[in-house]
């Protein structure tokens, strides 16, 4: 739309008068685009803050589930299939990206990490995709897609997360094809800092789980928790049955945390992209306004010259 802007600016003054109307229309178009990008920027700021708030709110539940896990698996030496590598040779890779575009390098960074992950691992990789762009990323990397989730919208609901967890858990425990389940998502560090990450979610590792839960603290020691002094629990009916209930809930909690972080990262990336687009639109608007003023001045000068020339011709 604006490809001919430079040619307009570089035209001789005598030809610029006829361009004034065209430039004025372009100024109006750029102004409208700036309003849209500015609005999208503000919407992304609001959604990012809400995602961060939801992540922090869900963290306390994950903390106690993790505490129970560490108590049962380490202190009491109780085993569980979700705590051990699977018998298969494949890796099930969960890819989290966005449904929409206009979010800067968010999806590109995830795609690069998926390509690197595939290159670094010799074993066969199959994918579970979350978001339309994640499905495209899996196709570009030649991965077999076991399931595709596109219904995770702006509001991440725990029931949908549980459905995702049940599918992943069933594939890992019942198919016998997978050695582990890993996830690639974008970790939200702070407003202008979000990084693609790879995490292993099955087999469950207390250390990895704690790192995922603590990621939302962004380095703040005030919120970090310690599991060094664990509470003494009495378990009913049995410790094994408690563990059977705790582990799936912990996986759901971890997935919920990850999806909220990815959502916050997406909105942050979109906010930055829209902010940059608004700034570019403003610069273009100023440049077009300057060009319009030059064209208008040229037109006035030309009209004056024509009037003078006409007056001189009448006198002669």
Short mmCIF file of C-alpha atoms in Angstrom, two decimals:
data_model
loop_
_atom_site.label_atom_id
_atom_site.label_comp_id
_atom_site.label_asym_id
_atom_site.label_seq_id
_atom_site.Cartn_x
_atom_site.Cartn_y
_atom_site.Cartn_z
CA UNK A 1 0.00 0.00 0.00
CA UNK A 2 2.87 2.33 0.81
CA UNK A 3 5.43 0.95 -1.65
CA UNK A 4 5.32 4.09 -3.79
CA UNK A 5 5.87 6.46 -0.85
CA UNK A 6 9.57 6.89 -1.57
CA UNK A 7 8.89 7.59 -5.24
CA UNK A 8 6.36 10.27 -4.26
CA UNK A 9 8.80 11.89 -1.86
CA UNK A 10 11.60 11.92 -4.45
CA UNK A 11 9.52 13.40 -7.26
CA UNK A 12 10.36 16.88 -8.57
CA UNK A 13 8.44 19.68 -6.87
CA UNK A 14 6.53 20.57 -10.04
CA UNK A 15 4.96 17.08 -10.09
CA UNK A 16 4.13 16.92 -6.40
CA UNK A 17 1.10 19.21 -6.53
CA UNK A 18 -1.03 16.53 -8.21
CA UNK A 19 -0.08 14.04 -5.48
CA UNK A 20 -1.53 16.03 -2.56
CA UNK A 21 -4.89 14.24 -2.61
CA UNK A 22 -3.28 10.79 -2.80
CA UNK A 23 -0.92 11.60 0.08
CA UNK A 24 -3.78 12.92 2.20
CA UNK A 25 -5.63 9.62 1.73
CA UNK A 26 -2.49 7.73 2.75
CA UNK A 27 -2.15 9.85 5.90
CA UNK A 28 -5.72 8.94 6.83
CA UNK A 29 -5.07 5.22 6.20
CA UNK A 30 -1.88 5.21 8.28
CA UNK A 31 -3.69 7.05 11.07
CA UNK A 32 -6.41 4.38 11.11
CA UNK A 33 -3.80 1.62 11.22
CA UNK A 34 -2.08 3.35 14.13
CA UNK A 35 -5.36 3.44 16.07
CA UNK A 36 -5.85 -0.30 15.50
CA UNK A 37 -2.31 -1.28 16.52
CA UNK A 38 -2.47 0.96 19.58
CA UNK A 39 -5.74 -0.66 20.64
CA UNK A 40 -4.29 -4.15 20.11
CA UNK A 41 -1.27 -3.16 22.19
CA UNK A 42 -3.47 -2.09 25.12
CA UNK A 43 -5.59 -5.25 24.87
CA UNK A 44 -2.44 -7.39 24.95
CA UNK A 45 -1.19 -5.57 28.06
CA UNK A 46 -4.46 -6.33 29.85
CA UNK A 47 -4.46 -10.00 28.80
CA UNK A 48 -0.80 -10.43 29.75
CA UNK A 49 -1.43 -9.10 33.27
CA UNK A 50 -4.43 -11.38 33.71
CA UNK A 51 -2.41 -14.42 32.58
CA UNK A 52 0.35 -13.59 35.09
CA UNK A 53 -2.21 -13.16 37.85
CA UNK A 54 -3.84 -16.53 37.04
CA UNK A 55 -0.43 -18.23 37.01
CA UNK A 56 0.45 -16.93 40.46
CA UNK A 57 -2.99 -17.83 41.81
CA UNK A 58 -2.66 -21.47 40.72
CA UNK A 59 0.84 -21.87 42.10
CA UNK A 60 -0.13 -22.65 45.72
CA UNK A 61 -2.05 -25.76 44.69
CA UNK A 62 0.93 -26.98 42.67
CA UNK A 63 3.22 -26.34 45.60
CA UNK A 64 1.34 -28.69 47.94
CA UNK A 65 0.94 -31.34 45.25
CA UNK A 66 4.69 -31.21 44.68
CA UNK A 67 5.35 -31.44 48.41
CA UNK A 68 3.26 -34.61 48.60
CA UNK A 69 5.07 -36.04 45.59
CA UNK A 70 8.51 -35.48 47.09
CA UNK A 71 7.40 -36.93 50.43
CA UNK A 72 6.01 -40.08 48.84
CA UNK A 73 8.55 -40.74 46.11
CA UNK A 74 11.75 -39.90 48.02
CA UNK A 75 11.12 -40.23 51.71
CA UNK A 76 9.03 -43.40 51.42
CA UNK A 77 10.57 -44.85 48.24
CA UNK A 78 7.25 -45.56 46.54
CA UNK A 79 7.40 -46.15 42.80
CA UNK A 80 4.88 -45.29 40.08
CA UNK A 81 4.83 -45.69 36.26
CA UNK A 82 4.62 -41.89 35.86
CA UNK A 83 7.87 -41.54 37.82
CA UNK A 84 9.79 -43.91 35.51
CA UNK A 85 10.80 -43.79 31.82
CA UNK A 86 8.46 -45.63 29.48
CA UNK A 87 9.29 -48.89 27.74
CA UNK A 88 9.07 -47.45 24.21
CA UNK A 89 11.65 -45.73 22.04
CA UNK A 90 9.68 -42.70 20.86
CA UNK A 91 9.37 -39.22 22.37
CA UNK A 92 5.98 -37.56 22.58
CA UNK A 93 6.54 -33.83 22.10
CA UNK A 94 3.90 -31.31 23.13
CA UNK A 95 4.25 -28.06 21.14
CA UNK A 96 2.62 -24.89 22.45
CA UNK A 97 2.20 -21.95 20.06
CA UNK A 98 -0.51 -19.41 19.27
CA UNK A 99 -3.78 -19.61 17.37
CA UNK A 100 -3.30 -16.13 15.90
CA UNK A 101 -0.48 -14.20 14.27
CA UNK A 102 0.70 -10.63 14.76
CA UNK A 103 2.79 -11.61 17.79
CA UNK A 104 6.32 -10.83 16.63
CA UNK A 105 8.84 -13.65 16.83
CA UNK A 106 6.81 -15.73 19.32
CA UNK A 107 5.94 -18.59 16.94
CA UNK A 108 9.20 -18.32 15.02
CA UNK A 109 11.23 -18.90 18.18
CA UNK A 110 9.14 -21.95 19.07
CA UNK A 111 9.62 -23.29 15.53
CA UNK A 112 13.40 -22.88 15.74
CA UNK A 113 13.51 -24.76 19.04
CA UNK A 114 11.39 -27.60 17.63
CA UNK A 115 13.79 -27.89 14.68
CA UNK A 116 16.78 -27.94 17.04
CA UNK A 117 15.09 -30.52 19.28
CA UNK A 118 14.46 -32.79 16.30
CA UNK A 119 18.05 -32.41 15.10
CA UNK A 120 19.50 -33.19 18.54
CA UNK A 121 17.42 -36.34 19.14
CA UNK A 122 17.93 -39.54 17.18
CA UNK A 123 14.75 -41.25 18.33
CA UNK A 124 11.41 -40.91 16.55
CA UNK A 125 9.34 -37.93 17.66
CA UNK A 126 5.56 -37.62 17.54
CA UNK A 127 3.72 -34.41 18.38
CA UNK A 128 0.73 -33.12 20.27
CA UNK A 129 0.04 -29.57 19.12
CA UNK A 130 -1.68 -26.77 21.03
CA UNK A 131 -2.64 -23.87 18.75
CA UNK A 132 -3.00 -23.57 14.98
CA UNK A 133 0.56 -22.30 14.61
CA UNK A 134 1.88 -25.30 16.57
CA UNK A 135 0.21 -27.61 14.06
CA UNK A 136 1.92 -25.73 11.22
CA UNK A 137 5.26 -26.00 13.04
CA UNK A 138 4.85 -29.78 13.42
CA UNK A 139 4.01 -30.16 9.71
CA UNK A 140 7.05 -28.09 8.67
CA UNK A 141 9.30 -30.32 10.74
CA UNK A 142 7.80 -33.51 9.38
CA UNK A 143 6.40 -34.70 12.72
CA UNK A 144 3.48 -37.09 13.02
CA UNK A 145 0.66 -35.36 14.89
CA UNK A 146 -1.10 -37.59 17.42
CA UNK A 147 -3.56 -34.91 18.53
CA UNK A 148 -4.21 -31.25 17.81
CA UNK A 149 -5.83 -28.85 20.27
CA UNK A 150 -7.10 -25.55 18.91
CA UNK A 151 -9.81 -24.83 21.46
CA UNK A 152 -7.47 -23.30 24.05
CA UNK A 153 -8.54 -19.70 23.66
CA UNK A 154 -7.97 -16.55 25.66
CA UNK A 155 -9.27 -18.17 28.86
CA UNK A 156 -7.41 -21.36 29.76
CA UNK A 157 -9.80 -23.63 31.65
CA UNK A 158 -8.60 -26.38 33.94
CA UNK A 159 -11.15 -28.85 32.49
CA UNK A 160 -9.60 -28.50 29.05
CA UNK A 161 -6.15 -28.94 30.59
CA UNK A 162 -7.35 -32.14 32.29
CA UNK A 163 -8.55 -33.44 28.94
CA UNK A 164 -5.11 -32.78 27.48
CA UNK A 165 -3.43 -34.45 30.45
CA UNK A 166 -5.61 -37.56 30.19
CA UNK A 167 -4.74 -37.98 26.52
CA UNK A 168 -0.99 -37.58 27.16
CA UNK A 169 -1.09 -39.89 30.18
CA UNK A 170 -3.02 -42.56 28.28
CA UNK A 171 -0.61 -42.47 25.33
CA UNK A 172 2.39 -42.78 27.66
CA UNK A 173 1.03 -45.54 29.90
CA UNK A 174 -1.06 -47.64 27.53
CA UNK A 175 0.53 -47.46 24.09
CA UNK A 176 3.96 -48.66 25.21
CA UNK A 177 5.52 -46.61 22.39
CA UNK A 178 7.04 -43.74 24.33
CA UNK A 179 10.07 -43.34 26.53
CA UNK A 180 9.17 -39.83 27.74
CA UNK A 181 6.93 -36.83 27.18
CA UNK A 182 8.48 -33.42 26.65
CA UNK A 183 6.98 -30.01 26.04
CA UNK A 184 8.20 -26.97 24.11
CA UNK A 185 6.63 -23.69 25.17
CA UNK A 186 7.62 -20.08 25.86
CA UNK A 187 8.67 -19.22 29.39
CA UNK A 188 7.55 -15.79 30.57
CA UNK A 189 10.37 -14.12 32.50
CA UNK A 190 9.21 -10.52 32.47
CA UNK A 191 7.43 -8.07 30.22
CA UNK A 192 10.13 -7.86 27.56
CA UNK A 193 11.80 -11.20 28.25
CA UNK A 194 10.23 -14.50 27.13
CA UNK A 195 12.23 -17.54 26.06
CA UNK A 196 11.35 -20.82 24.33
CA UNK A 197 11.93 -23.76 26.66
CA UNK A 198 12.04 -27.55 26.58
CA UNK A 199 10.82 -29.41 29.66
CA UNK A 200 10.30 -33.10 30.41
CA UNK A 201 6.91 -33.59 32.06
CA UNK A 202 6.83 -37.42 32.08
CA UNK A 203 8.52 -39.19 33.80
CA UNK A 204 7.75 -36.72 36.58
CA UNK A 205 10.83 -35.26 38.21
CA UNK A 206 10.39 -33.29 41.47
CA UNK A 207 13.31 -31.04 40.48
CA UNK A 208 11.92 -30.22 37.02
CA UNK A 209 8.41 -29.75 38.40
CA UNK A 210 9.65 -27.35 41.05
CA UNK A 211 11.53 -25.34 38.38
CA UNK A 212 8.38 -25.03 36.27
CA UNK A 213 6.32 -23.89 39.26
CA UNK A 214 8.98 -21.37 40.31
CA UNK A 215 9.42 -19.88 36.83
CA UNK A 216 6.54 -17.50 37.42
CA UNK A 217 8.43 -15.78 40.22
CA UNK A 218 10.86 -14.16 37.78
CA UNK A 219 13.79 -14.45 40.15
CA UNK A 220 12.02 -13.05 43.22
CA UNK A 221 13.32 -14.77 46.33
CA UNK A 222 10.31 -13.55 48.32
CA UNK A 223 8.06 -16.09 46.65
CA UNK A 224 10.33 -19.08 46.20
CA UNK A 225 9.47 -22.04 48.36
CA UNK A 226 11.65 -24.71 49.89
CA UNK A 227 10.89 -28.40 50.24
CA UNK A 228 13.76 -29.09 52.61
CA UNK A 229 11.51 -29.44 55.66
CA UNK A 230 8.50 -31.49 54.60
CA UNK A 231 5.38 -32.02 56.62
CA UNK A 232 4.63 -35.44 58.12
CA UNK A 233 1.47 -36.82 56.57
CA UNK A 234 -0.86 -39.65 57.53
CA UNK A 235 -2.24 -41.30 54.39
CA UNK A 236 -5.66 -42.90 53.99
CA UNK A 237 -6.57 -45.32 52.52
CA UNK A 238 -2.99 -46.11 51.33
CA UNK A 239 0.04 -44.17 50.20
CA UNK A 240 -0.12 -45.80 46.76
CA UNK A 241 -3.69 -44.66 46.19
CA UNK A 242 -2.85 -41.15 47.33
CA UNK A 243 0.05 -41.12 44.87
CA UNK A 244 -2.30 -42.31 42.10
CA UNK A 245 -4.41 -39.23 42.74
CA UNK A 246 -1.57 -36.77 43.31
CA UNK A 247 0.49 -37.50 40.19
CA UNK A 248 -2.24 -36.86 37.56
CA UNK A 249 -3.26 -33.70 39.43
CA UNK A 250 0.35 -32.56 39.49
CA UNK A 251 0.71 -33.09 35.74
CA UNK A 252 -2.49 -31.09 35.18
CA UNK A 253 -1.16 -28.34 37.42
CA UNK A 254 2.17 -28.24 35.57
CA UNK A 255 0.43 -28.13 32.18
CA UNK A 256 -1.85 -25.37 33.46
CA UNK A 257 1.16 -23.35 34.64
CA UNK A 258 2.93 -23.86 31.31
CA UNK A 259 -0.09 -22.83 29.22
CA UNK A 260 -0.58 -19.70 31.32
CA UNK A 261 3.10 -18.80 30.90
CA UNK A 262 2.85 -19.36 27.17
CA UNK A 263 -0.26 -17.17 27.06
CA UNK A 264 1.48 -14.38 28.98
CA UNK A 265 4.47 -14.65 26.61
CA UNK A 266 2.22 -14.51 23.54
CA UNK A 267 0.43 -11.39 24.74
CA UNK A 268 3.71 -9.78 25.73
CA UNK A 269 5.18 -10.51 22.30
CA UNK A 270 2.06 -9.17 20.60
CA UNK A 271 2.19 -6.06 22.79
CA UNK A 272 5.78 -5.38 21.71
CA UNK A 273 4.95 -6.07 18.04
CA UNK A 274 1.96 -3.73 18.10
CA UNK A 275 3.96 -1.07 19.93
CA UNK A 276 6.60 -1.25 17.21
CA UNK A 277 3.90 -1.12 14.52
CA UNK A 278 2.34 1.94 16.16
CA UNK A 279 5.71 3.70 16.27
CA UNK A 280 6.37 2.86 12.61
CA UNK A 281 2.92 4.13 11.66
CA UNK A 282 3.55 7.36 13.53
CA UNK A 283 6.88 7.87 11.74
CA UNK A 284 5.24 7.18 8.39
CA UNK A 285 2.42 9.56 9.24
CA UNK A 286 4.93 12.33 10.03
CA UNK A 287 6.84 11.63 6.82
CA UNK A 288 3.66 11.66 4.77
CA UNK A 289 2.51 14.88 6.43
CA UNK A 290 5.82 16.52 5.54
CA UNK A 291 5.46 15.27 1.95
CA UNK A 292 1.86 16.52 1.83
CA UNK A 293 2.93 19.98 3.04
CA UNK A 294 5.62 20.10 0.39
CA UNK A 295 3.11 19.06 -2.27
CA UNK A 296 0.59 21.65 -1.08
CA UNK A 297 3.25 24.35 -1.02
CA UNK A 298 4.32 23.35 -4.52
CA UNK A 299 0.71 23.54 -5.69
CA UNK A 300 0.26 27.03 -4.20
CA UNK A 301 3.51 28.17 -5.78
CA UNK A 302 2.43 26.78 -9.13
CA UNK A 303 -0.97 28.51 -8.91
CA UNK A 304 0.68 31.85 -8.07
CA UNK A 305 3.07 31.41 -10.98
CA UNK A 306 0.16 30.71 -13.33
CA UNK A 307 -1.74 33.78 -12.08
CA UNK A 308 1.31 35.99 -12.58
CA UNK A 309 1.94 34.52 -16.02
CA UNK A 310 -1.71 35.06 -16.99
CA UNK A 311 -1.64 38.66 -15.74
CA UNK A 312 1.55 39.35 -17.67
CA UNK A 313 0.04 37.90 -20.83
CA UNK A 314 -3.03 40.14 -20.51
CA UNK A 315 -0.87 43.24 -20.04
CA UNK A 316 1.09 42.42 -23.15
#
